[in-house]
């Protein structure tokens, strides 16, 4: 009686694990020779992607099932327009694919996913696995020979590989006085960044966009293409913006003259100004340089900050921002005299 109970317990364990309706099970599906990130398979943009799939199955080891022949198929597919699309021919398996009593060998197939299976507008597909097996001489209740129904075996996401997205390229001006037209190759979603109150963006169709300046506003904006989280930018100057830095000595000693310069950066001129000080005079030498000189006298140890500012002037108007440099006007004893 004890042995009979043990046999019944073993049979119940087999039934719980395998179920009479699934004497053969699909245990694992894995992909290799392809990039897999966070359990998602990455597909190339606009090009085929070659990879390898490995499947492993299991079957009961206890008799009578352990000695019965095994034959079946594994199918990998995704849905498109509510229709199944196979990503390769069904993988077949038989008793020859087992070297262990319970688990099969890995059954390996190489295959290629066609280009444009995923796109920037449809960047993901869910690849599902199904399996079935052929019943041949199986005991009750699987004693009707023939194919089983297809059983669901889980899924894996195949997604667009962002690193293979082509770079968006922009054709158009780098500075706009009123409006400018831009053509974008490989555009994603096109936006205009940092443009509030400065410029507007409108689509012209055929991968062309127009940027329009708002009144006399000045600023730096970015025309941006975003594709599946990857961004490409073109920097555009709206109106005129003073850019760069003023070079020159940070200290102006009483009795000295110093020259301060700034690159044009595409502008035609600069309006210069210097904080008023009766002991400091300045002269504009050119569009990009001025000379500061000191006159009169101040007490020994004198120190005062003076700010130089430059406002850009060009064909698109005058900048609303200034380039600033603060220098220190001092009267200090020359240490060489000590």
Short mmCIF file of C-alpha atoms in Angstrom, two decimals:
data_model
loop_
_atom_site.label_atom_id
_atom_site.label_comp_id
_atom_site.label_asym_id
_atom_site.label_seq_id
_atom_site.Cartn_x
_atom_site.Cartn_y
_atom_site.Cartn_z
CA UNK A 1 0.00 0.00 0.00
CA UNK A 2 2.88 2.30 0.83
CA UNK A 3 4.48 1.71 -2.60
CA UNK A 4 1.13 2.31 -4.30
CA UNK A 5 0.78 5.68 -2.54
CA UNK A 6 4.33 6.58 -3.61
CA UNK A 7 3.52 5.74 -7.24
CA UNK A 8 0.35 7.85 -7.08
CA UNK A 9 2.33 10.76 -5.59
CA UNK A 10 4.89 10.57 -8.41
CA UNK A 11 2.11 10.48 -11.01
CA UNK A 12 0.43 13.50 -9.41
CA UNK A 13 3.75 15.36 -9.48
CA UNK A 14 4.14 14.57 -13.18
CA UNK A 15 0.60 15.70 -13.90
CA UNK A 16 1.09 18.98 -11.96
CA UNK A 17 4.33 19.78 -13.76
CA UNK A 18 3.53 18.71 -17.29
CA UNK A 19 -0.25 18.32 -17.46
CA UNK A 20 -1.73 15.55 -19.58
CA UNK A 21 -2.40 18.09 -22.35
CA UNK A 22 1.26 19.17 -22.59
CA UNK A 23 3.49 16.14 -22.32
CA UNK A 24 6.16 18.04 -24.26
CA UNK A 25 6.94 21.61 -23.16
CA UNK A 26 8.91 24.54 -24.57
CA UNK A 27 11.29 25.49 -21.75
CA UNK A 28 13.35 28.36 -23.21
CA UNK A 29 13.84 30.59 -26.25
CA UNK A 30 17.00 32.71 -26.44
CA UNK A 31 18.63 34.92 -29.07
CA UNK A 32 22.35 35.42 -29.76
CA UNK A 33 24.73 36.95 -32.32
CA UNK A 34 22.63 40.10 -31.95
CA UNK A 35 22.52 42.93 -29.43
CA UNK A 36 20.15 42.18 -26.55
CA UNK A 37 19.54 44.97 -24.02
CA UNK A 38 17.15 44.61 -21.08
CA UNK A 39 15.86 41.37 -22.63
CA UNK A 40 14.95 43.19 -25.85
CA UNK A 41 16.48 42.25 -29.23
CA UNK A 42 17.83 45.28 -31.14
CA UNK A 43 17.11 45.49 -34.88
CA UNK A 44 19.00 47.63 -37.40
CA UNK A 45 17.39 50.69 -38.90
CA UNK A 46 16.72 50.26 -42.62
CA UNK A 47 18.87 47.12 -42.89
CA UNK A 48 18.49 43.37 -42.25
CA UNK A 49 19.46 41.94 -38.86
CA UNK A 50 20.98 38.46 -38.69
CA UNK A 51 20.81 36.46 -35.47
CA UNK A 52 20.56 33.00 -33.96
CA UNK A 53 17.71 31.50 -31.94
CA UNK A 54 18.11 28.58 -29.52
CA UNK A 55 15.16 26.63 -28.14
CA UNK A 56 15.06 23.90 -25.51
CA UNK A 57 12.19 21.55 -24.71
CA UNK A 58 11.34 19.08 -21.98
CA UNK A 59 9.33 15.88 -21.61
CA UNK A 60 8.46 13.50 -18.77
CA UNK A 61 11.14 10.97 -17.96
CA UNK A 62 8.83 8.48 -16.22
CA UNK A 63 7.37 5.59 -18.18
CA UNK A 64 5.36 5.21 -20.23
CA UNK A 65 6.03 8.75 -21.49
CA UNK A 66 9.80 8.62 -21.23
CA UNK A 67 10.11 5.92 -23.89
CA UNK A 68 7.55 7.36 -26.34
CA UNK A 69 8.62 8.98 -29.62
CA UNK A 70 8.73 12.80 -29.74
CA UNK A 71 7.98 14.97 -32.75
CA UNK A 72 6.88 18.59 -32.91
CA UNK A 73 7.34 22.19 -34.03
CA UNK A 74 8.19 25.58 -32.53
CA UNK A 75 6.90 28.70 -34.25
CA UNK A 76 8.17 32.29 -33.82
CA UNK A 77 5.98 35.05 -35.19
CA UNK A 78 4.55 38.53 -34.67
CA UNK A 79 1.25 40.12 -35.57
CA UNK A 80 0.90 42.60 -38.41
CA UNK A 81 -2.54 43.83 -39.43
CA UNK A 82 -3.98 41.12 -37.17
CA UNK A 83 -2.18 38.43 -39.17
CA UNK A 84 0.61 36.14 -37.98
CA UNK A 85 3.97 36.80 -39.69
CA UNK A 86 6.54 34.03 -39.16
CA UNK A 87 10.09 35.22 -38.64
CA UNK A 88 11.46 31.86 -39.81
CA UNK A 89 10.16 28.47 -40.86
CA UNK A 90 8.85 26.37 -37.96
CA UNK A 91 11.64 24.72 -35.97
CA UNK A 92 11.12 20.96 -35.93
CA UNK A 93 12.20 18.59 -33.17
CA UNK A 94 12.21 14.83 -32.71
CA UNK A 95 13.47 12.17 -30.33
CA UNK A 96 16.94 12.61 -31.87
CA UNK A 97 17.16 16.06 -30.22
CA UNK A 98 17.35 14.57 -26.71
CA UNK A 99 20.54 13.48 -25.00
CA UNK A 100 19.20 13.85 -21.46
CA UNK A 101 16.06 12.10 -20.27
CA UNK A 102 14.05 15.24 -19.47
CA UNK A 103 15.56 18.21 -21.37
CA UNK A 104 16.33 18.40 -25.06
CA UNK A 105 19.54 19.65 -26.56
CA UNK A 106 19.47 23.29 -27.66
CA UNK A 107 18.04 23.41 -31.17
CA UNK A 108 19.78 26.23 -32.99
CA UNK A 109 18.67 28.12 -36.10
CA UNK A 110 20.21 31.12 -37.85
CA UNK A 111 17.86 33.55 -39.53
CA UNK A 112 17.55 37.15 -40.73
CA UNK A 113 14.89 39.73 -39.92
CA UNK A 114 14.21 41.82 -43.06
CA UNK A 115 14.95 45.54 -43.18
CA UNK A 116 12.18 47.89 -42.04
CA UNK A 117 10.48 45.26 -39.90
CA UNK A 118 10.66 48.01 -37.28
CA UNK A 119 10.74 51.73 -38.14
CA UNK A 120 10.85 55.07 -36.33
CA UNK A 121 7.05 55.20 -36.43
CA UNK A 122 6.67 51.54 -35.37
CA UNK A 123 9.84 50.88 -33.35
CA UNK A 124 8.79 47.64 -31.63
CA UNK A 125 7.26 44.26 -32.42
CA UNK A 126 6.38 41.51 -29.96
CA UNK A 127 7.73 38.18 -31.17
CA UNK A 128 5.73 35.31 -29.72
CA UNK A 129 6.65 31.64 -29.40
CA UNK A 130 4.27 28.71 -29.81
CA UNK A 131 4.85 24.98 -29.88
CA UNK A 132 2.95 21.79 -30.62
CA UNK A 133 3.80 18.10 -30.74
CA UNK A 134 2.54 14.98 -32.46
CA UNK A 135 0.89 12.30 -30.32
CA UNK A 136 1.82 8.83 -31.46
CA UNK A 137 0.91 5.86 -29.26
CA UNK A 138 0.51 8.01 -26.15
CA UNK A 139 -1.59 6.62 -23.27
CA UNK A 140 -4.90 8.00 -22.10
CA UNK A 141 -5.90 10.83 -22.14
CA UNK A 142 -3.47 11.63 -25.02
CA UNK A 143 -4.36 8.45 -26.86
CA UNK A 144 -5.73 10.21 -29.96
CA UNK A 145 -2.87 10.27 -32.42
CA UNK A 146 -2.28 13.55 -34.22
CA UNK A 147 -1.11 17.11 -33.66
CA UNK A 148 -1.95 18.97 -30.47
CA UNK A 149 -3.17 22.55 -30.46
CA UNK A 150 -0.55 25.28 -30.46
CA UNK A 151 0.56 26.23 -26.94
CA UNK A 152 1.72 29.73 -25.99
CA UNK A 153 5.37 30.00 -24.98
CA UNK A 154 5.91 33.65 -24.05
CA UNK A 155 7.26 36.57 -26.06
CA UNK A 156 10.30 38.80 -26.64
CA UNK A 157 10.31 42.42 -27.80
CA UNK A 158 12.28 43.22 -30.95
CA UNK A 159 13.00 46.96 -30.97
CA UNK A 160 14.71 49.54 -33.15
CA UNK A 161 18.41 49.96 -32.36
CA UNK A 162 18.78 53.71 -31.81
CA UNK A 163 22.52 53.59 -32.49
CA UNK A 164 21.81 52.59 -36.12
CA UNK A 165 19.51 55.54 -36.81
CA UNK A 166 20.92 57.74 -39.59
CA UNK A 167 21.96 61.24 -38.60
CA UNK A 168 19.51 63.99 -39.46
CA UNK A 169 21.21 66.70 -41.55
CA UNK A 170 20.02 70.28 -41.93
CA UNK A 171 20.34 72.61 -44.91
CA UNK A 172 19.61 76.28 -44.26
CA UNK A 173 21.06 79.53 -42.87
CA UNK A 174 22.82 79.83 -39.53
CA UNK A 175 21.42 83.33 -38.97
CA UNK A 176 17.94 84.69 -39.69
CA UNK A 177 17.04 88.37 -39.88
CA UNK A 178 13.38 87.78 -40.80
CA UNK A 179 12.72 84.19 -41.89
CA UNK A 180 14.57 81.20 -43.25
CA UNK A 181 13.73 77.87 -44.91
CA UNK A 182 15.37 74.60 -43.88
CA UNK A 183 15.49 71.16 -45.49
CA UNK A 184 16.01 68.15 -43.21
CA UNK A 185 17.34 64.80 -44.39
CA UNK A 186 16.20 61.80 -42.32
CA UNK A 187 13.85 63.93 -40.21
CA UNK A 188 12.15 62.61 -37.13
CA UNK A 189 9.90 64.86 -35.08
CA UNK A 190 10.99 68.45 -35.80
CA UNK A 191 10.83 71.08 -33.05
CA UNK A 192 12.32 74.51 -32.37
CA UNK A 193 14.01 74.72 -28.97
CA UNK A 194 14.59 77.81 -26.76
CA UNK A 195 12.40 79.83 -29.14
CA UNK A 196 9.68 81.24 -26.87
CA UNK A 197 9.13 84.89 -27.82
CA UNK A 198 11.99 84.72 -30.33
CA UNK A 199 10.86 82.70 -33.38
CA UNK A 200 8.16 80.36 -34.67
CA UNK A 201 8.36 77.12 -36.67
CA UNK A 202 6.02 75.98 -39.45
CA UNK A 203 6.06 72.91 -41.69
CA UNK A 204 6.14 73.43 -45.46
CA UNK A 205 5.90 69.72 -46.32
CA UNK A 206 8.41 67.68 -48.34
CA UNK A 207 10.86 67.67 -45.39
CA UNK A 208 11.02 71.48 -45.33
CA UNK A 209 10.36 73.87 -42.43
CA UNK A 210 10.26 77.66 -42.06
CA UNK A 211 11.54 79.64 -39.07
CA UNK A 212 10.15 83.18 -38.65
CA UNK A 213 11.60 85.84 -36.36
CA UNK A 214 9.17 87.46 -33.92
CA UNK A 215 9.48 91.23 -34.33
CA UNK A 216 12.98 92.40 -33.45
CA UNK A 217 13.67 89.61 -30.95
CA UNK A 218 17.20 88.26 -30.67
CA UNK A 219 18.35 84.87 -29.45
CA UNK A 220 19.97 81.52 -30.11
CA UNK A 221 17.58 78.65 -30.97
CA UNK A 222 17.97 75.00 -31.97
CA UNK A 223 16.19 73.29 -34.84
CA UNK A 224 15.86 69.75 -33.49
CA UNK A 225 15.07 66.38 -35.06
CA UNK A 226 14.06 63.63 -32.60
CA UNK A 227 13.86 60.00 -33.73
CA UNK A 228 12.98 57.32 -31.19
CA UNK A 229 14.69 59.25 -28.39
CA UNK A 230 17.78 60.24 -30.42
CA UNK A 231 18.23 63.96 -31.16
CA UNK A 232 20.09 65.99 -33.79
CA UNK A 233 20.38 69.80 -33.60
CA UNK A 234 21.23 72.79 -35.74
CA UNK A 235 22.13 76.03 -33.92
CA UNK A 236 20.54 79.15 -35.44
CA UNK A 237 21.01 82.81 -34.52
CA UNK A 238 17.79 84.81 -34.63
CA UNK A 239 18.48 88.50 -35.24
CA UNK A 240 21.84 89.26 -33.70
CA UNK A 241 23.46 87.98 -30.52
CA UNK A 242 26.69 89.22 -28.97
CA UNK A 243 28.95 86.19 -28.49
CA UNK A 244 32.45 85.48 -27.29
CA UNK A 245 34.59 87.16 -24.64
CA UNK A 246 36.72 90.26 -24.30
CA UNK A 247 40.43 89.56 -23.98
CA UNK A 248 42.94 91.79 -22.23
CA UNK A 249 44.73 92.36 -18.92
CA UNK A 250 42.51 92.00 -15.84
CA UNK A 251 44.37 94.83 -14.04
CA UNK A 252 44.90 98.40 -15.28
CA UNK A 253 47.69 100.16 -13.35
CA UNK A 254 47.72 103.93 -12.94
CA UNK A 255 49.93 105.37 -15.69
CA UNK A 256 49.35 102.42 -18.06
CA UNK A 257 47.38 101.89 -21.28
CA UNK A 258 45.88 98.53 -22.21
CA UNK A 259 44.14 97.20 -25.36
CA UNK A 260 41.03 95.00 -25.15
CA UNK A 261 39.76 92.99 -28.11
CA UNK A 262 36.83 90.80 -29.18
CA UNK A 263 36.34 88.66 -32.30
CA UNK A 264 33.57 89.77 -34.65
CA UNK A 265 31.80 86.39 -34.69
CA UNK A 266 29.97 87.26 -37.91
CA UNK A 267 28.98 90.77 -36.80
CA UNK A 268 30.08 93.92 -38.58
CA UNK A 269 30.71 96.13 -35.54
CA UNK A 270 30.42 96.55 -31.78
CA UNK A 271 29.09 99.40 -29.69
CA UNK A 272 31.58 99.73 -26.84
CA UNK A 273 31.15 101.41 -23.47
CA UNK A 274 33.16 101.66 -20.24
CA UNK A 275 32.02 102.41 -16.72
CA UNK A 276 32.61 106.12 -16.06
CA UNK A 277 35.71 107.02 -14.08
CA UNK A 278 37.34 110.48 -14.31
CA UNK A 279 40.77 108.89 -14.23
CA UNK A 280 40.14 106.42 -17.07
CA UNK A 281 39.68 107.27 -20.73
CA UNK A 282 39.04 104.93 -23.64
CA UNK A 283 39.40 105.05 -27.40
CA UNK A 284 37.84 102.75 -30.01
CA UNK A 285 40.67 101.45 -32.18
CA UNK A 286 38.56 99.29 -34.50
CA UNK A 287 35.28 97.41 -34.60
CA UNK A 288 36.84 94.77 -32.36
CA UNK A 289 39.21 96.66 -30.05
CA UNK A 290 39.48 99.61 -27.67
CA UNK A 291 42.33 101.15 -25.66
CA UNK A 292 41.99 102.17 -22.00
CA UNK A 293 44.34 104.76 -20.51
CA UNK A 294 44.61 106.35 -17.06
CA UNK A 295 45.01 110.03 -16.23
CA UNK A 296 45.27 112.16 -13.12
CA UNK A 297 46.19 110.66 -9.81
CA UNK A 298 44.63 108.47 -7.18
CA UNK A 299 45.95 107.57 -3.72
CA UNK A 300 48.48 104.78 -3.35
CA UNK A 301 46.65 101.49 -2.78
CA UNK A 302 43.63 102.63 -4.81
CA UNK A 303 41.50 99.84 -6.31
CA UNK A 304 38.26 100.17 -8.27
CA UNK A 305 36.35 97.84 -10.61
CA UNK A 306 35.60 99.04 -14.13
CA UNK A 307 33.32 97.19 -16.55
CA UNK A 308 33.80 97.10 -20.31
CA UNK A 309 30.74 96.17 -22.40
CA UNK A 310 30.33 95.39 -26.10
CA UNK A 311 27.02 95.30 -27.99
CA UNK A 312 27.00 93.53 -31.37
CA UNK A 313 25.87 95.40 -34.48
CA UNK A 314 25.19 93.69 -37.82
CA UNK A 315 22.92 93.39 -40.82
CA UNK A 316 20.12 91.96 -38.61
CA UNK A 317 20.17 94.91 -36.19
CA UNK A 318 21.67 95.46 -32.75
CA UNK A 319 21.96 92.79 -30.09
CA UNK A 320 19.87 93.02 -26.94
CA UNK A 321 22.64 91.42 -24.91
CA UNK A 322 26.14 92.66 -24.03
CA UNK A 323 29.52 91.02 -23.62
CA UNK A 324 31.06 92.15 -20.34
CA UNK A 325 34.53 92.19 -18.84
CA UNK A 326 35.35 93.57 -15.40
CA UNK A 327 38.87 94.86 -14.80
CA UNK A 328 40.50 96.38 -11.75
CA UNK A 329 41.92 99.94 -11.92
CA UNK A 330 44.65 100.20 -9.27
CA UNK A 331 47.45 102.38 -8.00
CA UNK A 332 49.98 100.04 -6.52
CA UNK A 333 53.66 100.44 -5.82
CA UNK A 334 55.83 98.62 -8.33
CA UNK A 335 57.44 95.75 -6.35
CA UNK A 336 60.56 96.21 -8.46
CA UNK A 337 61.15 99.45 -6.57
CA UNK A 338 61.20 97.72 -3.17
#
